[in-house]
Amino acid sequence: MFNIGGKDNTYADHDVDEPPADAKKNLMASAGIAIEKSLKLVPPEREDAEGPAAVDQWLRGMIGG
């Protein structure tokens, strides 16, 4: 972590094992916004609502049901 500021505009840093909780929260919020916007640009492919999804078909083939 680092900090720049104060009345003398000093620089200070400190090693930590993991980021503080507020930094993790901000990173997750940024990732969520990026994912949401990318899904709007290129929506995921959807299977027919009445038919089974491709994964379901694959699973049924694998387990014989």
N, CA, C and O atoms as a CHARMM CRD file, in Angstrom:
* protein
*
  260
    1    1 MET  N      0.84700  -1.16100   0.00000 PROA 1      0.00000
    2    1 MET  CA     0.00000   0.00000   0.00000 PROA 1      0.00000
    3    1 MET  C      0.89200   1.22200   0.00000 PROA 1      0.00000
    4    1 MET  O      2.02800   1.19300   0.47300 PROA 1      0.00000
    5    2 PHE  N      0.34500   2.30200  -0.54500 PROA 2      0.00000
    6    2 PHE  CA     1.11200   3.54300  -0.53100 PROA 2      0.00000
    7    2 PHE  C      0.17000   4.71600  -0.29700 PROA 2      0.00000
    8    2 PHE  O     -1.04200   4.61700  -0.48800 PROA 2      0.00000
    9    3 ASN  N      0.74900   5.79800   0.11000 PROA 3      0.00000
   10    3 ASN  CA    -0.00600   7.01100   0.35700 PROA 3      0.00000
   11    3 ASN  C      0.87600   8.19300  -0.00300 PROA 3      0.00000
   12    3 ASN  O      2.04600   8.25500   0.37400 PROA 3      0.00000
   13    4 ILE  N      0.29800   9.12100  -0.73200 PROA 4      0.00000
   14    4 ILE  CA     0.99300  10.37200  -1.05700 PROA 4      0.00000
   15    4 ILE  C      0.12500  11.50100  -0.54000 PROA 4      0.00000
   16    4 ILE  O     -1.06000  11.57000  -0.86400 PROA 4      0.00000
   17    5 GLY  N      0.68400  12.36600   0.24100 PROA 5      0.00000
   18    5 GLY  CA    -0.12100  13.48400   0.71300 PROA 5      0.00000
   19    5 GLY  C      0.39900  14.07500   1.99500 PROA 5      0.00000
   20    5 GLY  O      1.57400  13.94900   2.33800 PROA 5      0.00000
   21    6 GLY  N     -0.49300  14.71500   2.68300 PROA 6      0.00000
   22    6 GLY  CA    -0.12300  15.43000   3.90000 PROA 6      0.00000
   23    6 GLY  C      0.32000  16.83800   3.55900 PROA 6      0.00000
   24    6 GLY  O      0.40800  17.20500   2.38700 PROA 6      0.00000
   25    7 LYS  N      0.59300  17.61100   4.57200 PROA 7      0.00000
   26    7 LYS  CA     0.96200  19.00600   4.31700 PROA 7      0.00000
   27    7 LYS  C      2.30600  19.11600   3.60200 PROA 7      0.00000
   28    7 LYS  O      2.54700  20.08700   2.88500 PROA 7      0.00000
   29    8 ASP  N      3.20300  18.10600   3.79400 PROA 8      0.00000
   30    8 ASP  CA     4.50200  18.13300   3.11800 PROA 8      0.00000
   31    8 ASP  C      4.51000  17.30200   1.84000 PROA 8      0.00000
   32    8 ASP  O      5.54900  17.17300   1.19300 PROA 8      0.00000
   33    9 ASN  N      3.34900  16.73300   1.46600 PROA 9      0.00000
   34    9 ASN  CA     3.21800  15.91700   0.26000 PROA 9      0.00000
   35    9 ASN  C      4.26200  14.79200   0.24700 PROA 9      0.00000
   36    9 ASN  O      5.02000  14.64000  -0.71100 PROA 9      0.00000
   37   10 THR  N      4.28200  14.01600   1.32300 PROA 10     0.00000
   38   10 THR  CA     5.25400  12.94000   1.47300 PROA 10     0.00000
   39   10 THR  C      4.71300  11.62800   0.91000 PROA 10     0.00000
   40   10 THR  O      3.50600  11.45800   0.73400 PROA 10     0.00000
   41   11 TYR  N      5.62400  10.71600   0.63400 PROA 11     0.00000
   42   11 TYR  CA     5.27800   9.38400   0.12900 PROA 11     0.00000
   43   11 TYR  C      5.59300   8.35600   1.21400 PROA 11     0.00000
   44   11 TYR  O      6.66600   8.38700   1.81600 PROA 11     0.00000
   45   12 ALA  N      4.65400   7.45100   1.45400 PROA 12     0.00000
   46   12 ALA  CA     4.87100   6.37300   2.42300 PROA 12     0.00000
   47   12 ALA  C      4.31200   5.08800   1.84300 PROA 12     0.00000
   48   12 ALA  O      3.25600   5.09700   1.21000 PROA 12     0.00000
   49   13 ASP  N      5.02300   3.96700   2.05600 PROA 13     0.00000
   50   13 ASP  CA     4.50900   2.68200   1.58300 PROA 13     0.00000
   51   13 ASP  C      4.67400   1.62700   2.66000 PROA 13     0.00000
   52   13 ASP  O      5.46300   1.78100   3.59200 PROA 13     0.00000
   53   14 HSD  N      3.90900   0.54700   2.51200 PROA 14     0.00000
   54   14 HSD  CA     3.91500  -0.52800   3.50700 PROA 14     0.00000
   55   14 HSD  C      3.46400  -1.80400   2.80200 PROA 14     0.00000
   56   14 HSD  O      2.46400  -1.79200   2.08400 PROA 14     0.00000
   57   15 ASP  N      4.19800  -2.91400   3.00200 PROA 15     0.00000
   58   15 ASP  CA     3.81800  -4.19700   2.41000 PROA 15     0.00000
   59   15 ASP  C      2.74900  -4.86200   3.27100 PROA 15     0.00000
   60   15 ASP  O      2.84600  -4.88700   4.49800 PROA 15     0.00000
   61   16 VAL  N      1.71600  -5.40500   2.59800 PROA 16     0.00000
   62   16 VAL  CA     0.64900  -6.13000   3.28800 PROA 16     0.00000
   63   16 VAL  C      0.42700  -7.45400   2.57200 PROA 16     0.00000
   64   16 VAL  O      0.77200  -7.59200   1.39800 PROA 16     0.00000
   65   17 ASP  N     -0.15400  -8.43600   3.27800 PROA 17     0.00000
   66   17 ASP  CA    -0.39800  -9.75500   2.70000 PROA 17     0.00000
   67   17 ASP  C     -1.49600  -9.72800   1.64500 PROA 17     0.00000
   68   17 ASP  O     -1.42000 -10.45200   0.65200 PROA 17     0.00000
   69   18 GLU  N     -2.50400  -8.91000   1.85000 PROA 18     0.00000
   70   18 GLU  CA    -3.59300  -8.80400   0.88900 PROA 18     0.00000
   71   18 GLU  C     -4.16700  -7.40000   0.94200 PROA 18     0.00000
   72   18 GLU  O     -3.96900  -6.67500   1.91700 PROA 18     0.00000
   73   19 PRO  N     -4.88800  -7.01300  -0.12700 PROA 19     0.00000
   74   19 PRO  CA    -5.43600  -5.65600  -0.15800 PROA 19     0.00000
   75   19 PRO  C     -6.48800  -5.45000   0.94000 PROA 19     0.00000
   76   19 PRO  O     -7.09500  -6.41300   1.40700 PROA 19     0.00000
   77   20 PRO  N     -6.69700  -4.21600   1.34200 PROA 20     0.00000
   78   20 PRO  CA    -7.74500  -3.93800   2.32600 PROA 20     0.00000
   79   20 PRO  C     -9.12900  -4.24500   1.74300 PROA 20     0.00000
   80   20 PRO  O     -9.29900  -4.30800   0.52500 PROA 20     0.00000
   81   21 ALA  N    -10.10100  -4.43300   2.61700 PROA 21     0.00000
   82   21 ALA  CA   -11.45200  -4.82200   2.19700 PROA 21     0.00000
   83   21 ALA  C    -12.07300  -3.82300   1.22800 PROA 21     0.00000
   84   21 ALA  O    -12.72800  -4.23200   0.26900 PROA 21     0.00000
   85   22 ASP  N    -11.88600  -2.53600   1.44900 PROA 22     0.00000
   86   22 ASP  CA   -12.48800  -1.54900   0.55300 PROA 22     0.00000
   87   22 ASP  C    -11.87000  -1.60700  -0.84300 PROA 22     0.00000
   88   22 ASP  O    -12.56600  -1.36900  -1.83000 PROA 22     0.00000
   89   23 ALA  N    -10.58700  -1.91700  -0.94200 PROA 23     0.00000
   90   23 ALA  CA    -9.95200  -2.06100  -2.25100 PROA 23     0.00000
   91   23 ALA  C    -10.48900  -3.29700  -2.97400 PROA 23     0.00000
   92   23 ALA  O    -10.71900  -3.25700  -4.18200 PROA 23     0.00000
   93   24 LYS  N    -10.69100  -4.40200  -2.23100 PROA 24     0.00000
   94   24 LYS  CA   -11.26500  -5.61000  -2.83400 PROA 24     0.00000
   95   24 LYS  C    -12.67900  -5.33600  -3.33300 PROA 24     0.00000
   96   24 LYS  O    -13.06100  -5.77600  -4.41700 PROA 24     0.00000
   97   25 LYS  N    -13.45400  -4.60100  -2.52900 PROA 25     0.00000
   98   25 LYS  CA   -14.82300  -4.26900  -2.91200 PROA 25     0.00000
   99   25 LYS  C    -14.83000  -3.44600  -4.20200 PROA 25     0.00000
  100   25 LYS  O    -15.62900  -3.70800  -5.10100 PROA 25     0.00000
  101   26 ASN  N    -13.94600  -2.45600  -4.29500 PROA 26     0.00000
  102   26 ASN  CA   -13.86400  -1.62600  -5.49800 PROA 26     0.00000
  103   26 ASN  C    -13.44500  -2.44000  -6.71200 PROA 26     0.00000
  104   26 ASN  O    -13.96600  -2.22800  -7.80700 PROA 26     0.00000
  105   27 LEU  N    -12.50800  -3.37100  -6.53300 PROA 27     0.00000
  106   27 LEU  CA   -12.08600  -4.22300  -7.64300 PROA 27     0.00000
  107   27 LEU  C    -13.22900  -5.10400  -8.13300 PROA 27     0.00000
  108   27 LEU  O    -13.42300  -5.25600  -9.33900 PROA 27     0.00000
  109   28 MET  N    -13.98400  -5.68400  -7.20700 PROA 28     0.00000
  110   28 MET  CA   -15.11100  -6.54000  -7.58800 PROA 28     0.00000
  111   28 MET  C    -16.20900  -5.73400  -8.27900 PROA 28     0.00000
  112   28 MET  O    -16.82000  -6.20900  -9.23600 PROA 28     0.00000
  113   29 ALA  N    -16.45800  -4.52200  -7.79700 PROA 29     0.00000
  114   29 ALA  CA   -17.45800  -3.66800  -8.43400 PROA 29     0.00000
  115   29 ALA  C    -17.01900  -3.31700  -9.85300 PROA 29     0.00000
  116   29 ALA  O    -17.83500  -3.33000 -10.77500 PROA 29     0.00000
  117   30 SER  N    -15.74700  -3.00600 -10.03200 PROA 30     0.00000
  118   30 SER  CA   -15.22600  -2.68700 -11.37200 PROA 30     0.00000
  119   30 SER  C    -15.34100  -3.88700 -12.30200 PROA 30     0.00000
  120   30 SER  O    -15.73100  -3.74600 -13.46100 PROA 30     0.00000
  121   31 ALA  N    -15.00100  -5.06100 -11.79400 PROA 31     0.00000
  122   31 ALA  CA   -15.10400  -6.27500 -12.60600 PROA 31     0.00000
  123   31 ALA  C    -16.55600  -6.54200 -12.97400 PROA 31     0.00000
  124   31 ALA  O    -16.84600  -6.91500 -14.11000 PROA 31     0.00000
  125   32 GLY  N    -17.47000  -6.35700 -12.02900 PROA 32     0.00000
  126   32 GLY  CA   -18.89300  -6.57900 -12.30500 PROA 32     0.00000
  127   32 GLY  C    -19.41500  -5.64300 -13.37800 PROA 32     0.00000
  128   32 GLY  O    -20.16800  -6.06600 -14.25500 PROA 32     0.00000
  129   33 ILE  N    -19.02800  -4.38800 -13.32000 PROA 33     0.00000
  130   33 ILE  CA   -19.44800  -3.41500 -14.33100 PROA 33     0.00000
  131   33 ILE  C    -18.88900  -3.79700 -15.69500 PROA 33     0.00000
  132   33 ILE  O    -19.59900  -3.73500 -16.69900 PROA 33     0.00000
  133   34 ALA  N    -17.61500  -4.19400 -15.73300 PROA 34     0.00000
  134   34 ALA  CA   -16.99400  -4.58500 -17.00600 PROA 34     0.00000
  135   34 ALA  C    -17.68600  -5.80600 -17.60000 PROA 34     0.00000
  136   34 ALA  O    -17.93600  -5.84700 -18.80500 PROA 34     0.00000
  137   35 ILE  N    -17.99900  -6.79600 -16.77400 PROA 35     0.00000
  138   35 ILE  CA   -18.67900  -7.99900 -17.26700 PROA 35     0.00000
  139   35 ILE  C    -20.07600  -7.65700 -17.77600 PROA 35     0.00000
  140   35 ILE  O    -20.48900  -8.12800 -18.83600 PROA 35     0.00000
  141   36 GLU  N    -20.79500  -6.84000 -17.02200 PROA 36     0.00000
  142   36 GLU  CA   -22.14800  -6.45100 -17.43100 PROA 36     0.00000
  143   36 GLU  C    -22.13100  -5.73500 -18.77700 PROA 36     0.00000
  144   36 GLU  O    -22.95700  -6.01500 -19.64600 PROA 36     0.00000
  145   37 LYS  N    -21.19000  -4.81200 -18.94600 PROA 37     0.00000
  146   37 LYS  CA   -21.11100  -4.07100 -20.21100 PROA 37     0.00000
  147   37 LYS  C    -20.69600  -4.97400 -21.36600 PROA 37     0.00000
  148   37 LYS  O    -21.19700  -4.81900 -22.48000 PROA 37     0.00000
  149   38 SER  N    -19.78600  -5.91700 -21.11700 PROA 38     0.00000
  150   38 SER  CA   -19.36600  -6.81800 -22.19000 PROA 38     0.00000
  151   38 SER  C    -20.51200  -7.73600 -22.60400 PROA 38     0.00000
  152   38 SER  O    -20.63900  -8.06800 -23.78300 PROA 38     0.00000
  153   39 LEU  N    -21.35600  -8.15500 -21.64200 PROA 39     0.00000
  154   39 LEU  CA   -22.50500  -9.00400 -21.98500 PROA 39     0.00000
  155   39 LEU  C    -23.55500  -8.23300 -22.77500 PROA 39     0.00000
  156   39 LEU  O    -24.30200  -8.82700 -23.55300 PROA 39     0.00000
  157   40 LYS  N    -23.62000  -6.92500 -22.58700 PROA 40     0.00000
  158   40 LYS  CA   -24.53900  -6.11400 -23.39500 PROA 40     0.00000
  159   40 LYS  C    -24.02200  -5.97800 -24.82000 PROA 40     0.00000
  160   40 LYS  O    -24.80400  -5.95500 -25.77100 PROA 40     0.00000
  161   41 LEU  N    -22.69600  -5.88900 -24.96800 PROA 41     0.00000
  162   41 LEU  CA   -22.11400  -5.75900 -26.30600 PROA 41     0.00000
  163   41 LEU  C    -22.22700  -7.05700 -27.09300 PROA 41     0.00000
  164   41 LEU  O    -22.54800  -7.04000 -28.28100 PROA 41     0.00000
  165   42 VAL  N    -21.96600  -8.18200 -26.43400 PROA 42     0.00000
  166   42 VAL  CA   -22.03200  -9.49500 -27.07700 PROA 42     0.00000
  167   42 VAL  C    -22.84300 -10.40600 -26.15700 PROA 42     0.00000
  168   42 VAL  O    -22.27300 -11.09300 -25.30900 PROA 42     0.00000
  169   43 PRO  N    -24.17200 -10.41500 -26.31800 PROA 43     0.00000
  170   43 PRO  CA   -24.99800 -11.23900 -25.43400 PROA 43     0.00000
  171   43 PRO  C    -24.66000 -12.72000 -25.58000 PROA 43     0.00000
  172   43 PRO  O    -24.29100 -13.16400 -26.66800 PROA 43     0.00000
  173   44 PRO  N    -24.78000 -13.49000 -24.49700 PROA 44     0.00000
  174   44 PRO  CA   -24.50700 -14.92500 -24.58700 PROA 44     0.00000
  175   44 PRO  C    -25.53900 -15.60900 -25.46700 PROA 44     0.00000
  176   44 PRO  O    -26.68400 -15.16700 -25.55900 PROA 44     0.00000
  177   45 GLU  N    -25.12600 -16.69000 -26.11100 PROA 45     0.00000
  178   45 GLU  CA   -26.06000 -17.45100 -26.93700 PROA 45     0.00000
  179   45 GLU  C    -27.02500 -18.18300 -26.02500 PROA 45     0.00000
  180   45 GLU  O    -26.63500 -18.72200 -24.99000 PROA 45     0.00000
  181   46 ARG  N    -28.29200 -18.19700 -26.42100 PROA 46     0.00000
  182   46 ARG  CA   -29.31100 -18.86600 -25.60900 PROA 46     0.00000
  183   46 ARG  C    -29.91700 -20.00600 -26.39400 PROA 46     0.00000
  184   46 ARG  O    -30.13400 -19.92100 -27.60200 PROA 46     0.00000
  185   47 GLU  N    -30.18100 -21.07200 -25.66700 PROA 47     0.00000
  186   47 GLU  CA   -30.84500 -22.22400 -26.26100 PROA 47     0.00000
  187   47 GLU  C    -32.33700 -21.94400 -26.33900 PROA 47     0.00000
  188   47 GLU  O    -32.84000 -21.03500 -25.67900 PROA 47     0.00000
  189   48 ASP  N    -33.04100 -22.72600 -27.14500 PROA 48     0.00000
  190   48 ASP  CA   -34.48600 -22.63700 -27.23800 PROA 48     0.00000
  191   48 ASP  C    -35.07100 -22.90200 -25.85300 PROA 48     0.00000
  192   48 ASP  O    -34.65500 -23.84400 -25.17900 PROA 48     0.00000
  193   49 ALA  N    -36.02000 -22.09200 -25.42600 PROA 49     0.00000
  194   49 ALA  CA   -36.57000 -22.21500 -24.07700 PROA 49     0.00000
  195   49 ALA  C    -37.27900 -23.55000 -23.86500 PROA 49     0.00000
  196   49 ALA  O    -37.35300 -24.03500 -22.73600 PROA 49     0.00000
  197   50 GLU  N    -37.79900 -24.14700 -24.93400 PROA 50     0.00000
  198   50 GLU  CA   -38.53600 -25.40000 -24.78600 PROA 50     0.00000
  199   50 GLU  C    -37.62500 -26.62200 -24.80500 PROA 50     0.00000
  200   50 GLU  O    -37.96200 -27.64400 -24.20800 PROA 50     0.00000
  201   51 GLY  N    -36.48600 -26.53800 -25.47300 PROA 51     0.00000
  202   51 GLY  CA   -35.58800 -27.67700 -25.58400 PROA 51     0.00000
  203   51 GLY  C    -34.52100 -27.66200 -24.50700 PROA 51     0.00000
  204   51 GLY  O    -34.25300 -26.61300 -23.92100 PROA 51     0.00000
  205   52 PRO  N    -33.90100 -28.81400 -24.23000 PROA 52     0.00000
  206   52 PRO  CA   -32.83500 -28.85000 -23.21600 PROA 52     0.00000
  207   52 PRO  C    -31.58400 -28.11800 -23.69200 PROA 52     0.00000
  208   52 PRO  O    -31.28500 -28.07000 -24.88500 PROA 52     0.00000
  209   53 ALA  N    -30.89100 -27.57500 -22.76800 PROA 53     0.00000
  210   53 ALA  CA   -29.64400 -26.87700 -23.08400 PROA 53     0.00000
  211   53 ALA  C    -28.59500 -27.88100 -23.53000 PROA 53     0.00000
  212   53 ALA  O    -28.71500 -29.07400 -23.24800 PROA 53     0.00000
  213   54 ALA  N    -27.57500 -27.41300 -24.21900 PROA 54     0.00000
  214   54 ALA  CA   -26.52200 -28.28400 -24.72800 PROA 54     0.00000
  215   54 ALA  C    -25.82100 -29.03500 -23.59400 PROA 54     0.00000
  216   54 ALA  O    -25.46000 -30.20000 -23.76000 PROA 54     0.00000
  217   55 VAL  N    -25.62700 -28.39500 -22.46500 PROA 55     0.00000
  218   55 VAL  CA   -24.97100 -29.04600 -21.32700 PROA 55     0.00000
  219   55 VAL  C    -25.85000 -30.17200 -20.79500 PROA 55     0.00000
  220   55 VAL  O    -25.35600 -31.25000 -20.46300 PROA 55     0.00000
  221   56 ASP  N    -27.16100 -29.91500 -20.71600 PROA 56     0.00000
  222   56 ASP  CA   -28.08100 -30.95700 -20.25300 PROA 56     0.00000
  223   56 ASP  C    -28.04500 -32.15600 -21.19000 PROA 56     0.00000
  224   56 ASP  O    -28.02800 -33.29800 -20.73200 PROA 56     0.00000
  225   57 GLN  N    -28.03300 -31.91100 -22.48200 PROA 57     0.00000
  226   57 GLN  CA   -27.95500 -33.00800 -23.45000 PROA 57     0.00000
  227   57 GLN  C    -26.65000 -33.77500 -23.26800 PROA 57     0.00000
  228   57 GLN  O    -26.64700 -35.00600 -23.30500 PROA 57     0.00000
  229   58 TRP  N    -25.56500 -33.07800 -23.07500 PROA 58     0.00000
  230   58 TRP  CA   -24.27400 -33.72800 -22.89500 PROA 58     0.00000
  231   58 TRP  C    -24.26300 -34.59000 -21.63900 PROA 58     0.00000
  232   58 TRP  O    -23.78600 -35.72500 -21.65700 PROA 58     0.00000
  233   59 LEU  N    -24.79600 -34.04000 -20.54700 PROA 59     0.00000
  234   59 LEU  CA   -24.85300 -34.79300 -19.28800 PROA 59     0.00000
  235   59 LEU  C    -25.71000 -36.04400 -19.43000 PROA 59     0.00000
  236   59 LEU  O    -25.32900 -37.10900 -18.94500 PROA 59     0.00000
  237   60 ARG  N    -26.85000 -35.93200 -20.08000 PROA 60     0.00000
  238   60 ARG  CA   -27.70200 -37.10300 -20.27500 PROA 60     0.00000
  239   60 ARG  C    -26.98600 -38.16100 -21.09700 PROA 60     0.00000
  240   60 ARG  O    -27.13200 -39.35400 -20.82900 PROA 60     0.00000
  241   61 GLY  N    -26.21600 -37.74400 -22.09100 PROA 61     0.00000
  242   61 GLY  CA   -25.44600 -38.68700 -22.88900 PROA 61     0.00000
  243   61 GLY  C    -24.36100 -39.36600 -22.08300 PROA 61     0.00000
  244   61 GLY  O    -24.07300 -40.54700 -22.27500 PROA 61     0.00000
  245   62 MET  N    -23.74500 -38.59000 -21.15500 PROA 62     0.00000
  246   62 MET  CA   -22.64600 -39.14500 -20.34000 PROA 62     0.00000
  247   62 MET  C    -23.15500 -40.15300 -19.30800 PROA 62     0.00000
  248   62 MET  O    -22.51700 -41.17700 -19.06600 PROA 62     0.00000
  249   63 ILE  N    -24.31800 -39.85500 -18.69900 PROA 63     0.00000
  250   63 ILE  CA   -24.79900 -40.73800 -17.64000 PROA 63     0.00000
  251   63 ILE  C    -25.85800 -41.72800 -18.15500 PROA 63     0.00000
  252   63 ILE  O    -26.36300 -42.55300 -17.39300 PROA 63     0.00000
  253   64 GLY  N    -26.18200 -41.64000 -19.42400 PROA 64     0.00000
  254   64 GLY  CA   -27.11700 -42.60500 -20.01100 PROA 64     0.00000
  255   64 GLY  C    -28.55700 -42.37100 -19.63400 PROA 64     0.00000
  256   64 GLY  O    -29.33600 -43.32300 -19.59100 PROA 64     0.00000
  257   65 GLY  N    -28.94100 -41.14600 -19.36000 PROA 65     0.00000
  258   65 GLY  CA   -30.32100 -40.89800 -18.96500 PROA 65     0.00000
  259   65 GLY  C    -30.91700 -39.92200 -19.83000 PROA 65     0.00000
  260   65 GLY  O    -32.08600 -39.57600 -19.65700 PROA 65     0.00000
